[in-house]
Structures are given as C-alpha cells and as structure tokens.
C-alpha cells in the first residue's frame, strides 16, 4: 500500500471531484490520514498544498479553512489576527497565518479565506455564526464546496 501522495495526486482528485476555476472550496483537512505528502520542489509542504488548491480554483476562486478556537468560551481573549486555530490541523493554521488570508471575527467558529471572496466572507457578520448574513451564510451563497 502506497502511503504517499504528490501535488499531481491532489490535482487529479480535485478534478475528479468536480472542483473547477471560480469555485469556493472549504478545505476541512486531516492530512495525516492521507499519508505523507511529497511536494515536487523544495518548498514548504503546506505552501505546496495551498498552491495546489489555489491553482484548482484559480484567480476568481476562494479557499476557506476552519480556524476554530474554543478558548473564548473559557474566558480567554480572541484576537482574529493572533489567536491560533485549536485542533484544526497544520494546514488550517498555515492558511490562517498566510499573508493573503482574511479571518472572520467570530470568537470560536471563525474561518480564514484566501482568494477572490476572502474579504467578503471574513467581513460577513450575522446574529450567529450560522445565521443569515454570517460567513457560513456567505459560503452558502457562494455555493461553496466542502472538501473533508
């Protein structure tokens, strides 16, 4: 059994799943379950993965990741620029800290986004994180595809 995969493998899977240019793609990843990622070049493997996803959705598309952190529920301060993801994995944390990422302001169910709709997603605020006007509502309006 081969427990490795490459950028080409991810691209092929995304195409087979119907991901196309202009899509909004919510990547909720557990990369350890996939095996060892072997990037083509000597770049950070998380950067290489992000580049594959960004290439798949193109300039008019958007990549979104969960950046949940429930420490706010225990009284800790939430800072949308500094509070790390908690239990969302290395890829989500990488995207959260990326220079082109925008993070929603919800103190525990936040998301970070990169791409054409990143600002509108991150600035969407509803009565709750799931209500009309929220960033999850924005994802629905964009017909965002979810990749688990």
PDB file of C-alpha atoms in Angstrom:
ATOM      1  CA  UNK A   1       0.000   0.000   0.000  1.00  0.00           C
ATOM      2  CA  UNK A   2       1.389   3.404  -1.029  1.00  0.00           C
ATOM      3  CA  UNK A   3       1.039   5.929   1.811  1.00  0.00           C
ATOM      4  CA  UNK A   4       2.450   8.874  -0.142  1.00  0.00           C
ATOM      5  CA  UNK A   5       0.841  11.386  -2.459  1.00  0.00           C
ATOM      6  CA  UNK A   6       2.012  14.258  -4.633  1.00  0.00           C
ATOM      7  CA  UNK A   7       0.687  17.557  -5.948  1.00  0.00           C
ATOM      8  CA  UNK A   8      -0.417  15.726  -9.091  1.00  0.00           C
ATOM      9  CA  UNK A   9      -2.413  13.249  -6.987  1.00  0.00           C
ATOM     10  CA  UNK A  10      -4.221  16.122  -5.242  1.00  0.00           C
ATOM     11  CA  UNK A  11      -4.876  17.907  -8.561  1.00  0.00           C
ATOM     12  CA  UNK A  12      -6.242  14.707 -10.103  1.00  0.00           C
ATOM     13  CA  UNK A  13      -8.528  14.122  -7.112  1.00  0.00           C
ATOM     14  CA  UNK A  14      -9.816  17.694  -7.148  1.00  0.00           C
ATOM     15  CA  UNK A  15     -10.606  17.421 -10.860  1.00  0.00           C
ATOM     16  CA  UNK A  16     -12.327  14.072 -10.337  1.00  0.00           C
ATOM     17  CA  UNK A  17     -14.425  15.637  -7.561  1.00  0.00           C
ATOM     18  CA  UNK A  18     -15.522  18.429  -9.896  1.00  0.00           C
ATOM     19  CA  UNK A  19     -13.548  21.302  -8.382  1.00  0.00           C
ATOM     20  CA  UNK A  20     -13.112  23.972 -11.038  1.00  0.00           C
ATOM     21  CA  UNK A  21     -11.898  27.513 -11.620  1.00  0.00           C
ATOM     22  CA  UNK A  22     -14.002  30.082  -9.794  1.00  0.00           C
ATOM     23  CA  UNK A  23     -15.117  27.694  -7.052  1.00  0.00           C
ATOM     24  CA  UNK A  24     -15.202  28.485  -3.384  1.00  0.00           C
ATOM     25  CA  UNK A  25     -13.654  25.468  -1.638  1.00  0.00           C
ATOM     26  CA  UNK A  26     -13.893  24.897   2.121  1.00  0.00           C
ATOM     27  CA  UNK A  27     -10.973  22.611   2.981  1.00  0.00           C
ATOM     28  CA  UNK A  28     -11.565  20.831   6.286  1.00  0.00           C
ATOM     29  CA  UNK A  29      -8.494  18.641   6.318  1.00  0.00           C
ATOM     30  CA  UNK A  30      -6.958  15.894   8.366  1.00  0.00           C
ATOM     31  CA  UNK A  31      -3.825  15.462   6.318  1.00  0.00           C
ATOM     32  CA  UNK A  32      -2.257  12.761   8.494  1.00  0.00           C
ATOM     33  CA  UNK A  33      -4.953  10.325   7.395  1.00  0.00           C
ATOM     34  CA  UNK A  34      -3.874  10.722   3.760  1.00  0.00           C
ATOM     35  CA  UNK A  35      -0.283   9.645   4.339  1.00  0.00           C
ATOM     36  CA  UNK A  36       2.917  11.520   3.550  1.00  0.00           C
ATOM     37  CA  UNK A  37       2.743  14.411   1.110  1.00  0.00           C
ATOM     38  CA  UNK A  38       5.720  14.623  -1.254  1.00  0.00           C
ATOM     39  CA  UNK A  39       5.889  18.110  -2.857  1.00  0.00           C
ATOM     40  CA  UNK A  40       7.556  18.440  -6.260  1.00  0.00           C
ATOM     41  CA  UNK A  41      10.008  21.129  -5.217  1.00  0.00           C
ATOM     42  CA  UNK A  42      11.949  22.101  -2.138  1.00  0.00           C
ATOM     43  CA  UNK A  43       9.131  24.251  -0.805  1.00  0.00           C
ATOM     44  CA  UNK A  44       7.231  24.043   2.445  1.00  0.00           C
ATOM     45  CA  UNK A  45       4.753  21.185   2.025  1.00  0.00           C
ATOM     46  CA  UNK A  46       1.893  23.295   3.408  1.00  0.00           C
ATOM     47  CA  UNK A  47       2.690  26.037   0.902  1.00  0.00           C
ATOM     48  CA  UNK A  48       2.739  23.451  -1.883  1.00  0.00           C
ATOM     49  CA  UNK A  49      -0.682  22.127  -0.802  1.00  0.00           C
ATOM     50  CA  UNK A  50      -2.131  25.618  -0.637  1.00  0.00           C
ATOM     51  CA  UNK A  51      -0.780  26.340  -4.104  1.00  0.00           C
ATOM     52  CA  UNK A  52      -2.460  23.207  -5.476  1.00  0.00           C
ATOM     53  CA  UNK A  53      -5.802  24.280  -4.005  1.00  0.00           C
ATOM     54  CA  UNK A  54      -5.405  27.879  -5.187  1.00  0.00           C
ATOM     55  CA  UNK A  55      -4.465  26.685  -8.663  1.00  0.00           C
ATOM     56  CA  UNK A  56      -7.539  24.442  -8.759  1.00  0.00           C
ATOM     57  CA  UNK A  57      -9.941  27.322  -8.001  1.00  0.00           C
ATOM     58  CA  UNK A  58      -7.998  29.941  -9.965  1.00  0.00           C
ATOM     59  CA  UNK A  59      -7.886  33.712  -9.525  1.00  0.00           C
ATOM     60  CA  UNK A  60     -11.676  34.023  -9.262  1.00  0.00           C
ATOM     61  CA  UNK A  61     -11.951  31.234  -6.682  1.00  0.00           C
ATOM     62  CA  UNK A  62     -11.505  31.161  -2.921  1.00  0.00           C
ATOM     63  CA  UNK A  63     -10.025  28.704  -0.434  1.00  0.00           C
ATOM     64  CA  UNK A  64     -11.560  28.659   3.055  1.00  0.00           C
ATOM     65  CA  UNK A  65     -10.417  26.740   6.141  1.00  0.00           C
ATOM     66  CA  UNK A  66     -11.821  26.369   9.662  1.00  0.00           C
ATOM     67  CA  UNK A  67      -9.861  28.329  12.260  1.00  0.00           C
ATOM     68  CA  UNK A  68     -11.949  27.371  15.274  1.00  0.00           C
ATOM     69  CA  UNK A  69     -10.688  28.031  18.789  1.00  0.00           C
ATOM     70  CA  UNK A  70     -12.962  27.498  21.785  1.00  0.00           C
ATOM     71  CA  UNK A  71     -10.749  29.172  24.426  1.00  0.00           C
ATOM     72  CA  UNK A  72     -13.062  32.205  24.285  1.00  0.00           C
ATOM     73  CA  UNK A  73     -15.702  30.025  25.948  1.00  0.00           C
ATOM     74  CA  UNK A  74     -13.310  29.703  28.905  1.00  0.00           C
ATOM     75  CA  UNK A  75     -12.795  33.440  29.174  1.00  0.00           C
ATOM     76  CA  UNK A  76      -9.700  33.897  27.010  1.00  0.00           C
ATOM     77  CA  UNK A  77      -9.458  36.902  24.704  1.00  0.00           C
ATOM     78  CA  UNK A  78      -9.985  36.273  20.985  1.00  0.00           C
ATOM     79  CA  UNK A  79      -7.803  38.227  18.581  1.00  0.00           C
ATOM     80  CA  UNK A  80      -8.662  37.417  14.966  1.00  0.00           C
ATOM     81  CA  UNK A  81      -5.042  38.115  13.919  1.00  0.00           C
ATOM     82  CA  UNK A  82      -3.248  36.308  16.740  1.00  0.00           C
ATOM     83  CA  UNK A  83      -5.458  33.594  18.261  1.00  0.00           C
ATOM     84  CA  UNK A  84      -4.342  30.262  16.764  1.00  0.00           C
ATOM     85  CA  UNK A  85      -6.586  27.502  15.471  1.00  0.00           C
ATOM     86  CA  UNK A  86      -7.152  24.781  18.020  1.00  0.00           C
ATOM     87  CA  UNK A  87      -7.333  21.212  16.754  1.00  0.00           C
ATOM     88  CA  UNK A  88      -7.959  22.263  13.156  1.00  0.00           C
ATOM     89  CA  UNK A  89      -4.655  20.937  11.861  1.00  0.00           C
ATOM     90  CA  UNK A  90      -1.453  22.289  10.410  1.00  0.00           C
ATOM     91  CA  UNK A  91      -2.988  23.294   7.074  1.00  0.00           C
ATOM     92  CA  UNK A  92      -5.662  25.488   8.666  1.00  0.00           C
ATOM     93  CA  UNK A  93      -3.074  27.141  10.897  1.00  0.00           C
ATOM     94  CA  UNK A  94      -0.812  27.709   7.887  1.00  0.00           C
ATOM     95  CA  UNK A  95      -3.627  29.351   5.931  1.00  0.00           C
ATOM     96  CA  UNK A  96      -4.669  31.429   8.975  1.00  0.00           C
ATOM     97  CA  UNK A  97      -1.178  32.935   9.200  1.00  0.00           C
ATOM     98  CA  UNK A  98      -0.712  33.394   5.441  1.00  0.00           C
ATOM     99  CA  UNK A  99      -0.102  36.999   4.343  1.00  0.00           C
ATOM    100  CA  UNK A 100      -3.097  36.864   1.946  1.00  0.00           C
ATOM    101  CA  UNK A 101      -5.567  35.350   4.421  1.00  0.00           C
ATOM    102  CA  UNK A 102      -8.560  37.125   5.928  1.00  0.00           C
ATOM    103  CA  UNK A 103     -10.125  35.714   9.083  1.00  0.00           C
ATOM    104  CA  UNK A 104     -13.721  36.041  10.227  1.00  0.00           C
ATOM    105  CA  UNK A 105     -14.255  37.690  13.594  1.00  0.00           C
ATOM    106  CA  UNK A 106     -16.378  35.039  15.323  1.00  0.00           C
ATOM    107  CA  UNK A 107     -14.560  34.168  18.576  1.00  0.00           C
ATOM    108  CA  UNK A 108     -14.817  30.387  18.258  1.00  0.00           C
ATOM    109  CA  UNK A 109     -16.276  29.366  14.886  1.00  0.00           C
ATOM    110  CA  UNK A 110     -14.041  31.514  12.688  1.00  0.00           C
ATOM    111  CA  UNK A 111     -12.770  30.710   9.221  1.00  0.00           C
ATOM    112  CA  UNK A 112      -9.861  32.068   7.204  1.00  0.00           C
ATOM    113  CA  UNK A 113     -10.049  32.619   3.462  1.00  0.00           C
ATOM    114  CA  UNK A 114      -7.702  33.389   0.600  1.00  0.00           C
ATOM    115  CA  UNK A 115      -8.900  34.427  -2.837  1.00  0.00           C
ATOM    116  CA  UNK A 116     -11.481  36.490  -4.669  1.00  0.00           C
ATOM    117  CA  UNK A 117     -14.213  36.311  -1.999  1.00  0.00           C
ATOM    118  CA  UNK A 118     -11.940  36.230   1.058  1.00  0.00           C
ATOM    119  CA  UNK A 119     -12.734  39.743   2.274  1.00  0.00           C
ATOM    120  CA  UNK A 120     -16.499  39.441   1.823  1.00  0.00           C
ATOM    121  CA  UNK A 121     -16.509  36.077   3.626  1.00  0.00           C
ATOM    122  CA  UNK A 122     -14.392  37.301   6.529  1.00  0.00           C
ATOM    123  CA  UNK A 123     -16.391  40.520   6.948  1.00  0.00           C
ATOM    124  CA  UNK A 124     -19.796  38.794   6.929  1.00  0.00           C
ATOM    125  CA  UNK A 125     -21.439  39.039  10.343  1.00  0.00           C
ATOM    126  CA  UNK A 126     -24.837  37.666  11.302  1.00  0.00           C
ATOM    127  CA  UNK A 127     -26.745  37.209  14.545  1.00  0.00           C
ATOM    128  CA  UNK A 128     -24.819  33.957  14.977  1.00  0.00           C
ATOM    129  CA  UNK A 129     -22.066  32.230  13.046  1.00  0.00           C
ATOM    130  CA  UNK A 130     -24.694  30.181  11.177  1.00  0.00           C
ATOM    131  CA  UNK A 131     -27.437  32.786  10.688  1.00  0.00           C
ATOM    132  CA  UNK A 132     -28.374  34.872   7.681  1.00  0.00           C
ATOM    133  CA  UNK A 133     -25.609  37.365   6.934  1.00  0.00           C
ATOM    134  CA  UNK A 134     -22.918  35.259   8.633  1.00  0.00           C
ATOM    135  CA  UNK A 135     -19.787  33.939   6.975  1.00  0.00           C
ATOM    136  CA  UNK A 136     -21.362  30.459   6.795  1.00  0.00           C
ATOM    137  CA  UNK A 137     -24.298  32.082   5.013  1.00  0.00           C
ATOM    138  CA  UNK A 138     -21.800  33.750   2.649  1.00  0.00           C
ATOM    139  CA  UNK A 139     -20.339  30.303   1.915  1.00  0.00           C
ATOM    140  CA  UNK A 140     -23.839  29.016   1.106  1.00  0.00           C
ATOM    141  CA  UNK A 141     -24.499  31.992  -1.191  1.00  0.00           C
ATOM    142  CA  UNK A 142     -21.221  31.231  -2.995  1.00  0.00           C
ATOM    143  CA  UNK A 143     -22.242  27.570  -3.330  1.00  0.00           C
ATOM    144  CA  UNK A 144     -19.004  26.744  -1.560  1.00  0.00           C
ATOM    145  CA  UNK A 145     -17.919  23.144  -1.956  1.00  0.00           C
ATOM    146  CA  UNK A 146     -16.689  21.307   1.138  1.00  0.00           C
ATOM    147  CA  UNK A 147     -13.671  19.040   0.991  1.00  0.00           C
ATOM    148  CA  UNK A 148     -13.236  16.745   4.005  1.00  0.00           C
TER     149      UNK A 148
END
